[in-house]
CSV table of C-alpha atoms in Angstrom, one decimal:
chain,number,residue,atom,x,y,z
A,1,MET,CA,-1.4,24.0,33.0
A,2,SER,CA,-4.0,22.3,30.6
A,3,LYS,CA,-2.7,18.7,29.7
A,4,LYS,CA,-1.9,18.0,26.6
A,5,VAL,CA,-3.2,15.1,24.5
A,6,LEU,CA,-1.5,13.7,21.2
A,7,VAL,CA,-4.0,12.8,18.0
A,8,VAL,CA,-2.5,10.1,15.5
A,9,ASP,CA,-4.9,9.9,12.7
A,10,ASP,CA,-4.9,10.2,8.9
A,11,ASP,CA,-8.3,11.6,8.5
A,12,PRO,CA,-8.4,15.1,8.4
A,13,ASP,CA,-11.9,14.9,9.6
A,14,VAL,CA,-11.6,12.8,12.1
A,15,ARG,CA,-8.4,15.1,13.5
A,16,SER,CA,-10.6,17.9,13.5
A,17,PHE,CA,-13.7,16.5,15.2
A,18,VAL,CA,-10.9,15.0,18.0
A,19,VAL,CA,-9.1,18.6,18.4
A,20,THR,CA,-12.5,20.5,19.1
A,21,VAL,CA,-13.7,17.8,21.6
A,22,LEU,CA,-10.0,18.8,23.4
A,23,GLU,CA,-10.3,21.8,23.0
A,24,GLU,CA,-13.8,22.1,24.3
A,25,ASN,CA,-13.0,20.4,27.0
A,26,GLN,CA,-9.8,22.5,28.0
A,27,TYR,CA,-6.8,20.2,26.8
A,28,THR,CA,-4.4,21.1,24.6
A,29,PRO,CA,-4.4,19.1,21.3
A,30,LEU,CA,-1.3,18.2,19.1
A,31,VAL,CA,-1.9,16.5,15.9
A,32,ALA,CA,0.5,13.8,13.9
A,33,VAL,CA,-1.0,12.2,10.5
A,34,ASP,CA,0.9,9.1,10.4
A,35,GLY,CA,2.9,6.7,12.7
A,36,VAL,CA,6.2,8.1,12.2
A,37,GLU,CA,5.1,11.5,12.8
A,38,GLY,CA,3.2,10.4,15.6
A,39,LEU,CA,6.5,8.9,17.4
A,40,GLU,CA,8.4,12.0,16.6
A,41,MET,CA,5.7,14.1,18.4
A,42,ILE,CA,5.6,11.8,21.4
A,43,GLU,CA,9.3,11.8,22.0
A,44,LYS,CA,9.5,15.6,21.2
A,45,GLU,CA,6.3,16.4,23.2
A,46,LYS,CA,5.7,13.9,25.5
A,47,PRO,CA,1.9,13.9,25.7
A,48,ASP,CA,-0.3,13.1,28.9
A,49,LEU,CA,-2.2,10.9,27.0
A,50,VAL,CA,-2.4,9.5,22.9
A,51,ILE,CA,-5.4,9.0,20.6
A,52,LEU,CA,-4.2,6.5,18.1
A,53,ASP,CA,-5.7,5.5,14.7
A,54,VAL,CA,-4.8,1.8,13.8
A,55,LEU,CA,-4.6,2.3,9.9
A,56,MET,CA,-2.6,4.7,8.5
A,57,PRO,CA,0.5,5.4,6.1
A,58,ARG,CA,3.9,5.3,7.5
A,59,GLY,CA,3.9,3.6,9.8
A,60,SER,CA,0.2,2.3,11.3
A,61,GLY,CA,-1.1,2.5,15.1
A,62,ILE,CA,-0.2,-1.4,15.8
A,63,ARG,CA,3.7,-0.4,15.3
A,64,LEU,CA,3.6,2.8,17.0
A,65,TYR,CA,1.3,0.9,20.2
A,66,ARG,CA,4.0,-2.0,20.1
A,67,HIS,CA,6.5,0.8,19.9
A,68,LEU,CA,5.2,2.9,22.8
A,69,LYS,CA,4.8,-0.2,25.4
A,70,THR,CA,8.2,-1.6,25.1
A,71,ASP,CA,9.7,1.8,25.1
A,72,ASP,CA,11.1,2.4,29.2
A,73,THR,CA,10.9,5.9,28.5
A,74,LEU,CA,7.3,6.0,26.8
A,75,LYS,CA,5.4,3.2,28.4
A,76,THR,CA,3.8,5.0,30.9
A,77,ILE,CA,2.0,7.3,28.4
A,78,PRO,CA,-2.1,6.1,28.3
A,79,VAL,CA,-3.3,5.4,24.5
A,80,ILE,CA,-6.5,5.5,23.5
A,81,MET,CA,-7.0,3.5,20.5
A,82,PHE,CA,-9.5,5.2,18.0
A,83,THR,CA,-10.2,3.4,15.0
A,84,GLY,CA,-12.2,1.7,12.5
A,85,ILE,CA,-10.5,-1.3,12.5
A,86,ALA,CA,-12.0,-4.1,15.0
A,87,LEU,CA,-10.9,-4.9,18.3
A,88,ARG,CA,-10.7,-8.7,17.6
A,89,SER,CA,-8.9,-8.1,15.1
A,90,PHE,CA,-6.3,-5.6,16.9
A,91,LEU,CA,-6.3,-8.4,19.5
A,92,LYS,CA,-5.3,-11.0,17.1
A,93,SER,CA,-2.7,-8.9,15.5
A,94,GLN,CA,-0.5,-8.7,18.8
A,95,LYS,CA,-1.0,-12.5,19.5
A,96,ALA,CA,0.3,-13.0,16.2
A,97,LEU,CA,3.1,-10.6,16.7
A,98,GLU,CA,3.5,-12.0,20.3
A,99,GLU,CA,4.5,-15.1,18.5
A,100,PHE,CA,6.8,-13.5,15.9
A,101,LYS,CA,8.7,-10.9,17.6
A,102,GLY,CA,8.6,-13.3,21.1
A,103,GLU,CA,7.5,-9.8,23.1
A,104,LYS,CA,4.3,-9.2,24.9
A,105,VAL,CA,2.9,-5.9,25.6
A,106,PRO,CA,-0.2,-5.2,27.4
A,107,GLU,CA,-3.6,-4.5,25.6
A,108,PRO,CA,-4.4,-0.8,25.1
A,109,ASP,CA,-5.7,1.4,28.3
A,110,ILE,CA,-9.2,2.1,26.2
A,111,TYR,CA,-10.3,0.8,22.8
A,112,LEU,CA,-13.2,3.1,20.7
A,113,GLU,CA,-14.2,1.9,17.3
A,114,LYS,CA,-15.1,4.8,15.0
A,115,PRO,CA,-17.3,6.5,15.1
A,116,VAL,CA,-17.9,7.7,19.0
A,117,GLU,CA,-20.2,10.7,20.2
A,118,PRO,CA,-18.1,13.6,21.7
A,119,GLN,CA,-19.1,12.7,25.5
A,120,GLU,CA,-17.9,8.8,25.2
A,121,LEU,CA,-14.5,10.5,23.8
A,122,VAL,CA,-14.7,12.7,26.6
A,123,ASP,CA,-15.2,10.0,29.2
A,124,ALA,CA,-12.6,7.8,27.8
A,125,ILE,CA,-10.2,11.0,28.4
A,126,ARG,CA,-11.0,11.6,31.9
A,127,LYS,CA,-10.7,7.8,32.6
A,128,LYS,CA,-6.8,8.0,31.8
A,129,ILE,CA,-6.0,11.7,32.8
B,1,MET,CA,17.1,-7.7,-3.3
B,2,LYS,CA,14.0,-9.1,-1.0
B,3,ILE,CA,10.0,-7.9,-1.3
B,4,ARG,CA,9.4,-6.8,2.2
B,5,LYS,CA,6.8,-3.9,1.5
B,6,LEU,CA,4.5,-4.0,-1.7
B,7,LEU,CA,2.4,-1.5,-2.6
B,8,PHE,CA,-1.4,-2.6,-3.8
B,9,VAL,CA,-3.0,-0.5,-5.8
B,10,THR,CA,-6.6,-0.9,-6.6
B,11,LYS,CA,-9.7,0.6,-8.1
B,12,PHE,CA,-11.6,-2.2,-6.5
B,13,GLU,CA,-13.2,-3.5,-10.0
B,14,SER,CA,-10.3,-5.2,-11.3
B,15,LEU,CA,-7.9,-5.9,-8.3
B,16,CYS,CA,-9.6,-7.1,-4.8
B,17,TYR,CA,-8.4,-9.4,-1.8
B,18,ASP,CA,-8.3,-12.7,-3.9
B,19,ALA,CA,-5.4,-10.7,-5.6
B,20,LEU,CA,-3.7,-9.9,-2.4
B,21,HIS,CA,-4.4,-13.0,-0.9
B,22,SER,CA,-2.2,-14.9,-4.3
B,23,LEU,CA,0.5,-12.5,-3.6
B,24,LEU,CA,0.5,-13.5,0.4
B,25,ASP,CA,3.3,-16.7,-0.6
B,26,LEU,CA,5.8,-13.4,-0.5
B,27,ARG,CA,5.4,-13.7,3.6
B,28,LYS,CA,7.7,-16.6,3.4
B,29,SER,CA,10.2,-14.5,1.3
B,30,GLY,CA,10.1,-11.6,3.8
B,31,LEU,CA,7.3,-9.7,3.2
B,32,GLU,CA,5.6,-7.8,6.0
B,33,HIS,CA,4.2,-4.7,5.2
B,34,VAL,CA,1.3,-3.9,2.5
B,35,VAL,CA,0.3,-0.5,1.5
B,36,PHE,CA,-2.7,0.0,0.0
B,37,LEU,CA,-3.5,3.0,-2.3
B,38,ASN,CA,-6.9,3.7,-4.2
B,39,VAL,CA,-7.0,6.7,-6.5
B,40,ILE,CA,-10.4,8.5,-7.2
B,41,GLU,CA,-9.8,10.1,-10.6
B,42,ARG,CA,-10.2,13.7,-10.6
B,43,GLU,CA,-13.2,13.5,-13.6
B,44,LYS,CA,-15.5,11.7,-10.9
B,45,VAL,CA,-15.5,14.4,-8.6
B,46,ALA,CA,-14.7,17.2,-10.9
B,47,MET,CA,-16.5,20.7,-11.2
B,48,ARG,CA,-19.3,20.4,-13.1
B,49,ARG,CA,-21.6,23.2,-14.2
B,50,GLY,CA,-24.7,23.8,-12.4
B,51,LYS,CA,-22.9,21.5,-9.3
B,52,GLY,CA,-19.7,22.8,-8.6
B,53,TYR,CA,-17.2,20.3,-6.9
B,54,GLU,CA,-19.0,17.2,-6.0
B,55,LYS,CA,-17.9,16.8,-2.1
B,56,ASP,CA,-20.9,14.7,-1.1
B,57,GLU,CA,-19.1,12.2,-4.0
B,58,GLU,CA,-16.0,12.6,-2.7
B,59,VAL,CA,-16.8,11.7,0.6
B,60,ARG,CA,-19.1,8.9,-0.4
B,61,LEU,CA,-16.0,7.3,-2.3
B,62,LYS,CA,-13.4,7.6,0.0
B,63,GLU,CA,-15.7,6.2,2.8
B,64,THR,CA,-16.7,3.0,0.3
B,65,ALA,CA,-12.9,2.4,0.0
B,66,ASN,CA,-12.1,3.1,3.3
B,67,ILE,CA,-14.5,0.5,4.3
B,68,ARG,CA,-12.9,-2.3,2.0
B,69,PHE,CA,-9.7,-0.9,3.4
B,70,ILE,CA,-10.6,-1.6,6.9
B,71,ASP,CA,-12.0,-4.9,5.9
B,72,TRP,CA,-8.6,-6.2,4.2
B,73,ALA,CA,-6.7,-4.8,6.9
B,74,GLU,CA,-8.2,-6.5,9.4
B,75,ASN,CA,-7.4,-9.7,7.6
B,76,LEU,CA,-4.0,-9.1,7.5
B,77,PHE,CA,-3.0,-7.2,11.1
B,78,GLU,CA,-4.4,-10.8,12.2
B,79,MET,CA,-1.4,-12.6,10.4
B,80,GLY,CA,1.0,-10.0,12.2
B,81,MET,CA,1.7,-8.0,9.1
B,82,GLU,CA,1.7,-4.6,9.0
B,83,VAL,CA,-0.7,-2.3,6.6
B,84,GLY,CA,-1.0,1.4,5.8
B,85,ALA,CA,-3.6,3.5,3.2
B,86,TYR,CA,-4.4,6.1,1.3
B,87,ILE,CA,-7.2,7.5,-0.3
B,88,GLU,CA,-6.7,10.3,-2.8
B,89,VAL,CA,-8.1,12.2,-5.5
B,90,SER,CA,-5.8,12.6,-7.8
B,91,SER,CA,-4.2,11.5,-10.9
B,92,LEU,CA,-3.4,7.8,-10.9
B,93,ILE,CA,0.4,8.0,-12.0
B,94,PRO,CA,1.5,10.7,-10.1
B,95,GLU,CA,-0.4,9.7,-6.9
B,96,ILE,CA,1.7,5.9,-7.8
B,97,LEU,CA,5.2,7.9,-7.8
B,98,GLN,CA,4.3,10.2,-4.6
B,99,VAL,CA,3.4,7.0,-2.4
B,100,VAL,CA,6.0,5.2,-3.9
B,101,GLU,CA,8.4,8.0,-2.9
B,102,LYS,CA,6.7,8.2,0.9
B,103,GLU,CA,6.9,4.8,1.1
B,104,LYS,CA,9.9,3.2,-0.7
B,105,PRO,CA,8.0,-0.2,-1.6
B,106,ASP,CA,9.9,-2.8,-3.4
B,107,LEU,CA,7.0,-3.7,-5.6
B,108,ILE,CA,4.0,-2.4,-6.8
B,109,VAL,CA,0.9,-4.4,-7.4
B,110,ILE,CA,-1.3,-3.0,-10.5
B,111,GLY,CA,-4.5,-3.8,-12.5
B,112,ARG,CA,-4.1,-4.1,-16.6
B,113,SER,CA,-4.4,-0.9,-17.9
B,114,GLN,CA,-7.9,0.9,-18.0
B,115,LYS,CA,-7.4,3.4,-20.9
B,116,GLY,CA,-8.6,2.9,-24.7
B,117,LYS,CA,-6.6,1.9,-27.3
B,118,ILE,CA,-6.9,5.5,-28.8
B,119,GLU,CA,-6.1,7.1,-25.4
B,120,GLN,CA,-3.4,4.9,-25.3
B,121,LEU,CA,-1.8,5.9,-28.3
B,122,TYR,CA,-1.3,9.6,-27.5
B,123,SER,CA,-1.1,9.1,-23.6
B,124,ARG,CA,0.5,5.7,-23.3
B,125,SER,CA,-0.6,3.3,-20.7
B,126,ASP,CA,-0.7,3.4,-17.1
B,127,ILE,CA,1.4,0.2,-17.1
B,128,THR,CA,4.3,1.9,-20.1
B,129,GLU,CA,3.8,5.4,-18.1
B,130,LEU,CA,4.8,3.9,-14.2
B,131,THR,CA,7.5,1.7,-16.1
B,132,ARG,CA,9.1,4.4,-17.6
B,133,ARG,CA,8.5,6.5,-14.2
B,134,SER,CA,9.2,3.9,-11.6
B,135,PRO,CA,12.5,2.8,-9.8
B,136,VAL,CA,10.5,0.3,-8.4
B,137,PRO,CA,9.2,-3.5,-10.0
B,138,ILE,CA,5.7,-3.6,-11.1
B,139,LEU,CA,3.1,-6.8,-11.3
B,140,VAL,CA,0.5,-6.1,-13.7
B,141,PHE,CA,-2.1,-8.8,-12.1
B,142,LYS,CA,-4.9,-10.5,-14.0
B,143,HIS,CA,-7.8,-11.3,-12.3
B,144,MET,CA,-8.3,-14.9,-12.3
B,145,ALA,CA,-12.2,-14.9,-13.2
B,146,GLU,CA,-10.8,-13.9,-16.6
B,147,ASN,CA,-9.7,-16.8,-17.7
B,148,LYS,CA,-8.2,-20.1,-16.3
B,149,LEU,CA,-4.8,-20.2,-17.3
B,150,VAL,CA,-3.7,-18.1,-14.1
B,151,PRO,CA,-3.8,-20.3,-10.6
B,152,ALA,CA,-3.8,-19.0,-7.5
B,153,LYS,CA,-0.1,-19.2,-6.4
B,154,ILE,CA,1.4,-17.2,-9.5
B,155,PHE,CA,4.7,-17.4,-8.4
B,156,GLU,CA,4.5,-21.2,-8.6
B,157,ARG,CA,5.6,-21.7,-12.2
B,158,PRO,CA,7.2,-18.1,-13.6
B,159,LEU,CA,8.2,-18.0,-17.2
B,160,PHE,CA,11.1,-15.7,-17.0
B,161,ALA,CA,12.1,-13.8,-20.2
B,162,THR,CA,15.0,-12.3,-20.4
B,163,SER,CA,16.5,-10.3,-22.8
B,164,TRP,CA,19.9,-9.7,-21.1
B,165,SER,CA,19.4,-6.6,-20.3
B,166,ASN,CA,20.1,-4.1,-17.4
B,167,SER,CA,16.4,-4.9,-16.4
B,168,SER,CA,16.7,-8.5,-16.5
B,169,GLU,CA,19.7,-8.5,-14.2
B,170,LYS,CA,17.4,-6.5,-12.0
B,171,ALA,CA,15.0,-9.5,-12.4
B,172,VAL,CA,18.0,-12.2,-11.6
B,173,ALA,CA,18.8,-10.0,-8.3
B,174,CYS,CA,15.4,-9.7,-7.3
B,175,LEU,CA,14.0,-13.5,-8.1
B,176,ARG,CA,17.1,-15.2,-6.2
B,177,GLU,CA,15.8,-13.5,-3.1
B,178,LEU,CA,12.6,-15.7,-3.7
B,179,ALA,CA,13.6,-19.2,-3.5
B,180,GLN,CA,10.6,-20.1,-1.0
B,181,VAL,CA,8.0,-18.9,-2.9
B,182,ILE,CA,9.0,-19.9,-6.8
B,183,GLY,CA,7.9,-23.5,-7.4
B,184,ASP,CA,9.6,-24.6,-10.9
B,185,MET,CA,10.8,-21.4,-13.0
B,186,HIS,CA,11.2,-21.9,-16.9
B,187,ILE,CA,13.9,-19.5,-18.3
B,188,MET,CA,13.6,-18.4,-22.0
B,189,HIS,CA,15.7,-16.5,-24.5
B,190,VAL,CA,14.1,-15.4,-27.8
B,191,VAL,CA,16.8,-15.2,-30.6
B,192,ASP,CA,15.6,-12.7,-33.2
B,193,GLU,CA,15.3,-14.6,-36.3
B,194,LYS,CA,17.4,-11.7,-38.1
B,195,ASP,CA,19.8,-12.6,-36.6
B,196,LEU,CA,19.7,-16.0,-37.9
B,197,LYS,CA,19.4,-14.8,-41.8
B,198,THR,CA,22.3,-17.2,-43.1
B,199,ALA,CA,22.0,-20.6,-44.9
B,200,ASP,CA,24.5,-21.4,-43.0
B,201,ALA,CA,23.2,-24.6,-40.5
B,202,HIS,CA,26.5,-24.4,-38.2
B,203,LYS,CA,26.2,-20.3,-37.7
B,204,VAL,CA,22.1,-21.1,-36.2
B,205,GLN,CA,23.7,-24.0,-34.1
B,206,GLN,CA,26.4,-21.4,-32.8
B,207,VAL,CA,24.1,-19.0,-32.0
B,208,ARG,CA,21.9,-21.8,-30.0
B,209,LYS,CA,24.5,-23.3,-28.2
B,210,LYS,CA,25.8,-19.8,-27.1
B,211,GLU,CA,22.4,-18.3,-25.7
B,212,ARG,CA,21.8,-22.4,-23.9
B,213,LYS,CA,25.2,-21.9,-22.5
B,214,ARG,CA,24.2,-18.6,-21.0
B,215,LEU,CA,20.6,-19.7,-19.9
B,216,ASP,CA,22.6,-23.0,-18.5
B,217,ASP,CA,24.3,-20.7,-16.5
B,218,LEU,CA,21.7,-18.7,-15.1
B,219,CYS,CA,19.5,-22.0,-14.5
B,220,GLY,CA,22.6,-23.3,-12.2
B,221,GLU,CA,23.0,-19.6,-10.2
B,222,PHE,CA,19.3,-20.2,-9.9
B,223,GLU,CA,19.7,-24.0,-8.6
B,224,GLU,CA,22.7,-22.9,-6.1
B,225,LYS,CA,19.8,-20.8,-4.6
B,226,GLY,CA,17.5,-23.6,-4.1
B,227,ILE,CA,15.3,-22.5,-7.2
B,228,SER,CA,14.2,-25.1,-9.9
B,229,ALA,CA,15.0,-23.6,-13.1
B,230,ARG,CA,14.7,-25.3,-16.8
B,231,PRO,CA,16.4,-23.0,-19.9
B,232,HIS,CA,14.6,-22.8,-23.1
B,233,VAL,CA,16.1,-21.2,-26.5
B,234,TYR,CA,13.1,-19.9,-28.6
B,235,VAL,CA,13.2,-18.3,-32.3
B,236,GLY,CA,11.5,-15.9,-33.5
B,237,ASP,CA,9.4,-12.6,-33.0
B,238,PRO,CA,9.7,-12.2,-29.2
B,239,GLU,CA,6.4,-11.2,-28.2
B,240,THR,CA,4.8,-14.1,-30.1
B,241,GLU,CA,7.4,-17.1,-28.6
B,242,ILE,CA,7.2,-15.6,-24.8
B,243,LEU,CA,3.1,-15.5,-25.2
B,244,LYS,CA,4.2,-19.6,-27.0
B,245,ALA,CA,6.3,-20.5,-24.4
B,246,ALA,CA,4.2,-19.4,-21.3
B,247,ARG,CA,1.2,-21.3,-23.2
B,248,GLU,CA,3.5,-24.7,-23.4
B,249,TYR,CA,5.1,-24.5,-19.8
B,250,GLN,CA,1.6,-23.5,-18.2
B,251,ALA,CA,3.2,-20.6,-16.9
B,252,SER,CA,1.4,-18.9,-13.8
B,253,MET,CA,3.3,-15.4,-14.4
B,254,ILE,CA,5.5,-14.1,-17.4
B,255,ILE,CA,8.8,-11.9,-15.9
B,256,LEU,CA,10.3,-9.3,-18.4
B,257,GLY,CA,12.7,-6.7,-17.8
B,258,PHE,CA,11.3,-3.5,-19.8
B,259,SER,CA,13.0,-2.2,-22.8
B,260,ASP,CA,15.2,0.5,-23.0
B,261,ARG,CA,13.2,1.8,-26.2
B,262,THR,CA,12.9,5.3,-26.2
B,263,ALA,CA,9.3,6.6,-25.0
B,264,LEU,CA,8.7,7.9,-28.5
B,265,MET,CA,9.7,5.1,-30.6
B,266,GLU,CA,7.7,3.1,-28.0
B,267,ARG,CA,4.5,5.2,-28.3
B,268,TRP,CA,4.7,4.5,-31.9
B,269,MET,CA,6.0,1.1,-32.4
B,270,GLY,CA,5.2,-0.9,-29.2
B,271,SER,CA,7.3,-2.0,-26.7
B,272,ILE,CA,7.2,-6.3,-25.8
B,273,SER,CA,6.5,-5.7,-22.1
B,274,ARG,CA,4.2,-3.4,-22.7
B,275,ASN,CA,1.7,-5.2,-25.6
B,276,ILE,CA,2.1,-8.4,-22.9
B,277,ALA,CA,1.7,-6.9,-20.0
B,278,ASP,CA,-1.6,-4.9,-21.6
B,279,LYS,CA,-2.9,-7.9,-23.7
B,280,SER,CA,-1.8,-11.3,-22.6
B,281,PRO,CA,-4.0,-13.1,-20.1
B,282,TYR,CA,-0.9,-13.9,-17.9
B,283,PRO,CA,0.2,-12.0,-14.6
B,284,CYS,CA,3.2,-10.2,-15.6
B,285,LEU,CA,6.5,-8.8,-13.2
B,286,LEU,CA,7.9,-6.2,-15.2
B,287,PHE,CA,11.1,-4.6,-13.9
B,288,PRO,CA,12.2,-1.1,-15.2
B,289,VAL,CA,15.4,0.2,-16.6
B,290,LYS,CA,15.6,2.9,-13.9
B,291,LYS,CA,18.1,2.9,-11.3
């Protein structure tokens, strides 16, 4: 059975790009358009991998990522961050939230800054599943 | 009522990151989430004879907005804040209301109305339209570069003009939660001249005394919350007197409840809040009547 990969991104063009790459490489794509829908899909479908944007309506990828990594039932799901937000800013945000909330979460498995070539995305996915 | 989440509506021309930055003091009072909204007006990409729908233009405008939002969002994320963004081809007010429904913000921040005078006469200003239909308070931001009156911290010296209406009560409920942000607040009530048309000086003084007592009590409520507040009674045309007080006390912002006047009356006769929000140089925080 092919592995399930969830794409959480509010941009329909990005979702379409990732879904095409996934289908061409025999993965089963699932899609969600924002952080709230993303969490619902993760809890319902338990995907093998999540490809996660950061800047989205109704709950950012940062909030969803922290939720995943602090939830005992979900924290083993690998996450590829796929975003226009620079890694440096992402890491700073994690540091600020760590100080504020007092909980440390691991860095993302892979961080890809948009845009990427299809092969770069495939290589990243293959590293994790 | 705390301001935890704000919706920042920008066309980039009149409302930019410096405006948002000046509101970040609200973090001391619980602000943790900013949602950006850029509405690309339909006519910018509309069907045109010989051209059709300008998809390329839509992509260009959306990507331009996205680049700005990413830059702003990085700054806010680095502070540990939560950020979201919408870039939509739509009509401004319906789109704002849709996002309000989805995101449930506690405050909408918007620049002054971009509509011309004649257009406003027939279709109302964006601000009026929004205040009529929004259940959420609206901060009409005026850009710093337009005048020298607006300091960087707009909550530093607000002038709260109360009409003792339902919407003014909402303003009180919200302002009481902003003790860590508000510097010195001035609270005023304007007594309409027609209420003082009497030759009896005693009666005039009675009116003043009564209003002053109400303002004193209100100031007392704020002081209990740790907000320094000073009462002022003015007499005359409310719009003129509010602007006069704003100048006299070098207000950093004017806070008003929106009037209960019907939409039709307001369109033809104007409204104090709308006029001040649209025309004065001061940022205005408006509290709507709608629940």
